[in-house]
Amino acid sequence: MIIKRVLQEEQTTGYVDYITLSSNVLFSMKYVQSYAELEKETLYNCIRKSDYNTENYLDGVVVESLDYKELFSKYQDYTNVVFLVDPPYLSTEVGTYKNYWKLKDYLDVLDVLNGTNYIYFTSNKSHIIELCEWMANKPALYNPFAGSTTSAVNNQMNYNSSYTDIMLHKVNYEFK
């Protein structure tokens, strides 16, 4: 009945917020973005039994909704600003985000934190703290792949899963 009701809503209004719906009817941290994905899933009753109470919750707080780079540029020189940073967690599923997050994106976010007030959200799955500790011990970082040649092969495992094998190679001396 729930699946049919979701389809009816999509056909009637033209839109269903599948991310929010996922948090109420799918297993913890499982998300879908379409009806086709939802109908394949097992449903769980995770619906709140009480209303959300947000009265006076953010009084005195200025809330902005901008790309983080624009937001940082706008407020970087203010001393009374705290940046709430909640990027997709490194090494976790990021398929529900509109833009695919690459390692460079994670590192760009970390670069913005330097010298600012922030609250940064992550998990033990991301290993971002371990990465930063490793970087701190390598003050003269360099790109070991600079000048190398890249070869890539796309591999299809099944109808919805694929990966790319990547080989980087570089010869620093001549063979005799």
Tab-separated table of N, CA and C in Angstrom, residues 56-146:
chain	number	residue	atom	x	y	z
A	56	ASN	N	11.540	28.488	18.213
A	56	ASN	CA	12.653	29.232	18.813
A	56	ASN	C	13.994	28.506	18.705
A	57	TYR	N	14.059	27.460	17.953
A	57	TYR	CA	15.256	26.633	17.890
A	57	TYR	C	16.472	27.394	17.363
A	58	LEU	N	16.271	28.232	16.363
A	58	LEU	CA	17.395	28.936	15.752
A	58	LEU	C	17.312	30.451	15.952
A	59	ASP	N	16.665	30.892	17.022
A	59	ASP	CA	16.586	32.323	17.292
A	59	ASP	C	17.981	32.924	17.401
A	60	GLY	N	18.208	34.017	16.696
A	60	GLY	CA	19.489	34.705	16.741
A	60	GLY	C	20.536	34.137	15.804
A	61	VAL	N	20.217	33.075	15.111
A	61	VAL	CA	21.171	32.450	14.197
A	61	VAL	C	20.828	32.859	12.768
A	62	VAL	N	21.840	33.275	12.028
A	62	VAL	CA	21.651	33.585	10.610
A	62	VAL	C	21.951	32.313	9.832
A	63	VAL	N	20.981	31.865	9.061
A	63	VAL	CA	21.152	30.647	8.279
A	63	VAL	C	21.293	31.041	6.814
A	64	GLU	N	22.355	30.599	6.189
A	64	GLU	CA	22.614	30.877	4.774
A	64	GLU	C	22.623	29.557	4.023
A	65	SER	N	22.198	29.583	2.795
A	65	SER	CA	22.240	28.398	1.961
A	65	SER	C	22.976	28.744	0.673
A	66	LEU	N	24.258	28.473	0.678
A	66	LEU	CA	25.131	28.768	-0.463
A	66	LEU	C	26.104	27.618	-0.656
A	67	ASP	N	26.713	27.561	-1.813
A	67	ASP	CA	27.837	26.664	-1.995
A	67	ASP	C	28.873	27.009	-0.927
A	68	TYR	N	29.500	26.009	-0.344
A	68	TYR	CA	30.389	26.263	0.791
A	68	TYR	C	31.518	27.228	0.448
A	69	LYS	N	31.983	27.220	-0.793
A	69	LYS	CA	33.065	28.130	-1.174
A	69	LYS	C	32.582	29.585	-1.167
A	70	GLU	N	31.355	29.813	-1.653
A	70	GLU	CA	30.784	31.164	-1.624
A	70	GLU	C	30.542	31.603	-0.183
A	71	LEU	N	30.026	30.698	0.624
A	71	LEU	CA	29.744	31.000	2.024
A	71	LEU	C	31.030	31.342	2.778
A	72	PHE	N	32.052	30.558	2.559
A	72	PHE	CA	33.333	30.813	3.201
A	72	PHE	C	33.898	32.171	2.775
A	73	SER	N	33.841	32.448	1.487
A	73	SER	CA	34.349	33.720	0.980
A	73	SER	C	33.608	34.896	1.615
A	74	LYS	N	32.320	34.736	1.810
A	74	LYS	CA	31.497	35.805	2.376
A	74	LYS	C	31.803	36.060	3.847
A	75	TYR	N	32.090	34.995	4.627
A	75	TYR	CA	32.214	35.116	6.081
A	75	TYR	C	33.604	34.823	6.646
A	76	GLN	N	34.590	34.577	5.824
A	76	GLN	CA	35.895	34.144	6.321
A	76	GLN	C	36.574	35.145	7.242
A	77	ASP	N	36.272	36.420	7.112
A	77	ASP	CA	36.944	37.439	7.930
A	77	ASP	C	36.169	37.820	9.192
A	78	TYR	N	35.022	37.200	9.421
A	78	TYR	CA	34.226	37.487	10.615
A	78	TYR	C	34.732	36.625	11.776
A	79	THR	N	34.832	37.231	12.960
A	79	THR	CA	35.309	36.467	14.123
A	79	THR	C	34.168	35.773	14.854
A	80	ASN	N	32.926	36.200	14.637
A	80	ASN	CA	31.792	35.621	15.359
A	80	ASN	C	31.017	34.600	14.515
A	81	VAL	N	31.727	33.925	13.625
A	81	VAL	CA	31.106	32.937	12.742
A	81	VAL	C	31.637	31.550	13.069
A	82	VAL	N	30.733	30.592	13.101
A	82	VAL	CA	31.106	29.185	13.235
A	82	VAL	C	30.578	28.472	11.996
A	83	PHE	N	31.447	27.806	11.278
A	83	PHE	CA	31.044	27.054	10.097
A	83	PHE	C	30.639	25.648	10.524
A	84	LEU	N	29.425	25.234	10.162
A	84	LEU	CA	28.980	23.857	10.381
A	84	LEU	C	29.284	23.100	9.100
A	85	VAL	N	30.170	22.135	9.194
A	85	VAL	CA	30.677	21.440	8.009
A	85	VAL	C	30.249	19.980	8.074
A	86	ASP	N	29.432	19.577	7.124
A	86	ASP	CA	28.927	18.206	7.090
A	86	ASP	C	28.995	17.670	5.662
A	87	PRO	N	30.216	17.455	5.165
A	87	PRO	CA	30.352	16.943	3.793
A	87	PRO	C	30.015	15.454	3.754
A	88	PRO	N	29.837	14.911	2.550
A	88	PRO	CA	29.700	13.452	2.471
A	88	PRO	C	30.928	12.823	3.127
A	89	TYR	N	30.752	11.735	3.815
A	89	TYR	CA	31.875	11.119	4.517
A	89	TYR	C	32.777	10.386	3.529
A	90	LEU	N	34.064	10.648	3.644
A	90	LEU	CA	35.058	10.009	2.788
A	90	LEU	C	34.936	8.490	2.924
A	91	SER	N	35.065	7.781	1.838
A	91	SER	CA	35.009	6.308	1.789
A	91	SER	C	33.629	5.755	2.089
A	92	THR	N	32.585	6.576	1.952
A	92	THR	CA	31.222	6.084	2.142
A	92	THR	C	30.419	6.381	0.884
A	93	GLU	N	29.225	5.828	0.806
A	93	GLU	CA	28.360	6.000	-0.356
A	93	GLU	C	27.943	7.462	-0.499
A	94	VAL	N	28.173	8.053	-1.665
A	94	VAL	CA	27.816	9.451	-1.908
A	94	VAL	C	26.840	9.579	-3.086
A	95	GLY	N	26.196	8.482	-3.444
A	95	GLY	CA	25.315	8.474	-4.613
A	95	GLY	C	24.096	9.354	-4.496
A	96	THR	N	23.679	9.729	-3.285
A	96	THR	CA	22.489	10.557	-3.139
A	96	THR	C	22.775	12.037	-3.327
A	97	TYR	N	24.031	12.408	-3.460
A	97	TYR	CA	24.378	13.807	-3.680
A	97	TYR	C	24.276	14.134	-5.167
A	98	LYS	N	23.859	15.355	-5.477
A	98	LYS	CA	23.688	15.763	-6.862
A	98	LYS	C	25.010	15.747	-7.619
A	99	ASN	N	26.067	16.165	-6.977
A	99	ASN	CA	27.384	16.197	-7.612
A	99	ASN	C	28.250	15.109	-6.996
A	100	TYR	N	28.930	14.370	-7.833
A	100	TYR	CA	29.808	13.322	-7.336
A	100	TYR	C	30.979	13.949	-6.580
A	101	TRP	N	31.220	13.506	-5.360
A	101	TRP	CA	32.327	14.030	-4.550
A	101	TRP	C	33.573	13.221	-4.813
A	102	LYS	N	34.647	13.929	-5.123
A	102	LYS	CA	35.945	13.298	-5.345
A	102	LYS	C	36.846	13.637	-4.167
A	103	LEU	N	37.965	12.968	-4.059
A	103	LEU	CA	38.911	13.228	-2.975
A	103	LEU	C	39.303	14.704	-2.952
A	104	LYS	N	39.480	15.299	-4.109
A	104	LYS	CA	39.836	16.719	-4.197
A	104	LYS	C	38.797	17.587	-3.471
A	105	ASP	N	37.511	17.234	-3.607
A	105	ASP	CA	36.447	17.995	-2.944
A	105	ASP	C	36.585	17.915	-1.426
A	106	TYR	N	36.899	16.738	-0.902
A	106	TYR	CA	37.099	16.590	0.539
A	106	TYR	C	38.277	17.444	1.009
A	107	LEU	N	39.357	17.408	0.250
A	107	LEU	CA	40.548	18.169	0.624
A	107	LEU	C	40.302	19.672	0.521
A	108	ASP	N	39.505	20.099	-0.465
A	108	ASP	CA	39.147	21.518	-0.576
A	108	ASP	C	38.358	21.981	0.644
A	109	VAL	N	37.462	21.133	1.141
A	109	VAL	CA	36.697	21.474	2.348
A	109	VAL	C	37.654	21.619	3.527
A	110	LEU	N	38.602	20.715	3.654
A	110	LEU	CA	39.561	20.795	4.754
A	110	LEU	C	40.397	22.067	4.666
A	111	ASP	N	40.728	22.469	3.469
A	111	ASP	CA	41.520	23.677	3.279
A	111	ASP	C	40.758	24.908	3.774
A	112	VAL	N	39.452	24.924	3.602
A	112	VAL	CA	38.612	26.035	4.062
A	112	VAL	C	38.604	26.132	5.593
A	113	LEU	N	38.765	25.019	6.278
A	113	LEU	CA	38.714	25.015	7.742
A	113	LEU	C	39.903	25.706	8.392
A	114	ASN	N	40.998	25.779	7.687
A	114	ASN	CA	42.237	26.308	8.253
A	114	ASN	C	42.039	27.718	8.806
A	115	GLY	N	42.225	27.887	10.107
A	115	GLY	CA	42.142	29.195	10.751
A	115	GLY	C	40.741	29.696	11.025
A	116	THR	N	39.719	28.839	10.891
A	116	THR	CA	38.337	29.270	11.127
A	116	THR	C	37.750	28.562	12.339
A	117	ASN	N	36.589	29.050	12.784
A	117	ASN	CA	35.803	28.363	13.811
A	117	ASN	C	34.872	27.400	13.084
A	118	TYR	N	34.851	26.160	13.495
A	118	TYR	CA	34.018	25.205	12.777
A	118	TYR	C	33.569	24.059	13.682
A	119	ILE	N	32.516	23.412	13.247
A	119	ILE	CA	32.081	22.117	13.775
A	119	ILE	C	32.036	21.214	12.553
A	120	TYR	N	32.826	20.163	12.579
A	120	TYR	CA	32.988	19.283	11.419
A	120	TYR	C	32.415	17.912	11.765
A	121	PHE	N	31.522	17.416	10.941
A	121	PHE	CA	30.910	16.107	11.161
A	121	PHE	C	31.575	15.066	10.266
A	122	THR	N	31.860	13.902	10.845
A	122	THR	CA	32.418	12.795	10.074
A	122	THR	C	32.048	11.493	10.782
A	123	SER	N	32.600	10.389	10.364
A	123	SER	CA	32.371	9.112	11.047
A	123	SER	C	33.670	8.309	11.027
A	124	ASN	N	33.663	7.219	11.767
A	124	ASN	CA	34.862	6.381	11.784
A	124	ASN	C	35.075	5.666	10.452
A	125	LYS	N	34.058	5.619	9.606
A	125	LYS	CA	34.202	4.987	8.296
A	125	LYS	C	34.994	5.843	7.323
A	126	SER	N	35.047	7.151	7.569
A	126	SER	CA	35.638	8.044	6.576
A	126	SER	C	37.164	8.044	6.580
A	127	HIS	N	37.781	7.791	7.706
A	127	HIS	CA	39.241	7.795	7.840
A	127	HIS	C	39.860	9.155	7.532
A	128	ILE	N	39.054	10.212	7.572
A	128	ILE	CA	39.564	11.543	7.258
A	128	ILE	C	40.547	12.022	8.320
A	129	ILE	N	40.302	11.672	9.569
A	129	ILE	CA	41.212	12.077	10.648
A	129	ILE	C	42.568	11.395	10.458
A	130	GLU	N	42.533	10.113	10.143
A	130	GLU	CA	43.774	9.370	9.875
A	130	GLU	C	44.517	9.972	8.689
A	131	LEU	N	43.803	10.359	7.645
A	131	LEU	CA	44.425	10.989	6.485
A	131	LEU	C	45.095	12.300	6.880
A	132	CYS	N	44.414	13.112	7.668
A	132	CYS	CA	44.984	14.408	8.083
A	132	CYS	C	46.204	14.215	8.982
A	133	GLU	N	46.161	13.229	9.852
A	133	GLU	CA	47.326	12.946	10.697
A	133	GLU	C	48.508	12.512	9.836
A	134	TRP	N	48.255	11.703	8.826
A	134	TRP	CA	49.309	11.267	7.915
A	134	TRP	C	49.888	12.465	7.179
A	135	MET	N	49.009	13.355	6.689
A	135	MET	CA	49.462	14.539	5.962
A	135	MET	C	50.304	15.444	6.856
A	136	ALA	N	49.956	15.548	8.129
A	136	ALA	CA	50.706	16.404	9.057
A	136	ALA	C	52.139	15.913	9.233
A	137	ASN	N	52.349	14.614	9.052
A	137	ASN	CA	53.691	14.049	9.179
A	137	ASN	C	54.470	14.079	7.868
A	138	LYS	N	53.881	14.639	6.833
A	138	LYS	CA	54.523	14.724	5.517
A	138	LYS	C	54.508	16.183	5.046
A	139	PRO	N	55.269	17.047	5.697
A	139	PRO	CA	55.178	18.476	5.377
A	139	PRO	C	55.606	18.840	3.955
A	140	ALA	N	56.402	18.027	3.327
A	140	ALA	CA	56.857	18.332	1.964
A	140	ALA	C	56.157	17.404	0.977
A	141	LEU	N	54.820	17.440	0.970
A	141	LEU	CA	54.066	16.558	0.077
A	141	LEU	C	54.347	16.892	-1.387
A	142	TYR	N	54.285	15.906	-2.208
A	142	TYR	CA	54.442	16.068	-3.638
A	142	TYR	C	53.526	15.069	-4.314
A	143	ASN	N	53.322	15.209	-5.600
A	143	ASN	CA	52.492	14.283	-6.350
A	143	ASN	C	53.380	13.201	-6.952
A	144	PRO	N	53.352	11.986	-6.417
A	144	PRO	CA	54.218	10.927	-6.948
A	144	PRO	C	53.804	10.486	-8.353
A	145	PHE	N	52.596	10.869	-8.798
A	145	PHE	CA	52.123	10.476	-10.122
A	145	PHE	C	52.412	11.530	-11.187
A	146	ALA	N	53.015	12.656	-10.800
A	146	ALA	CA	53.330	13.696	-11.783
A	146	ALA	C	54.217	13.121	-12.880
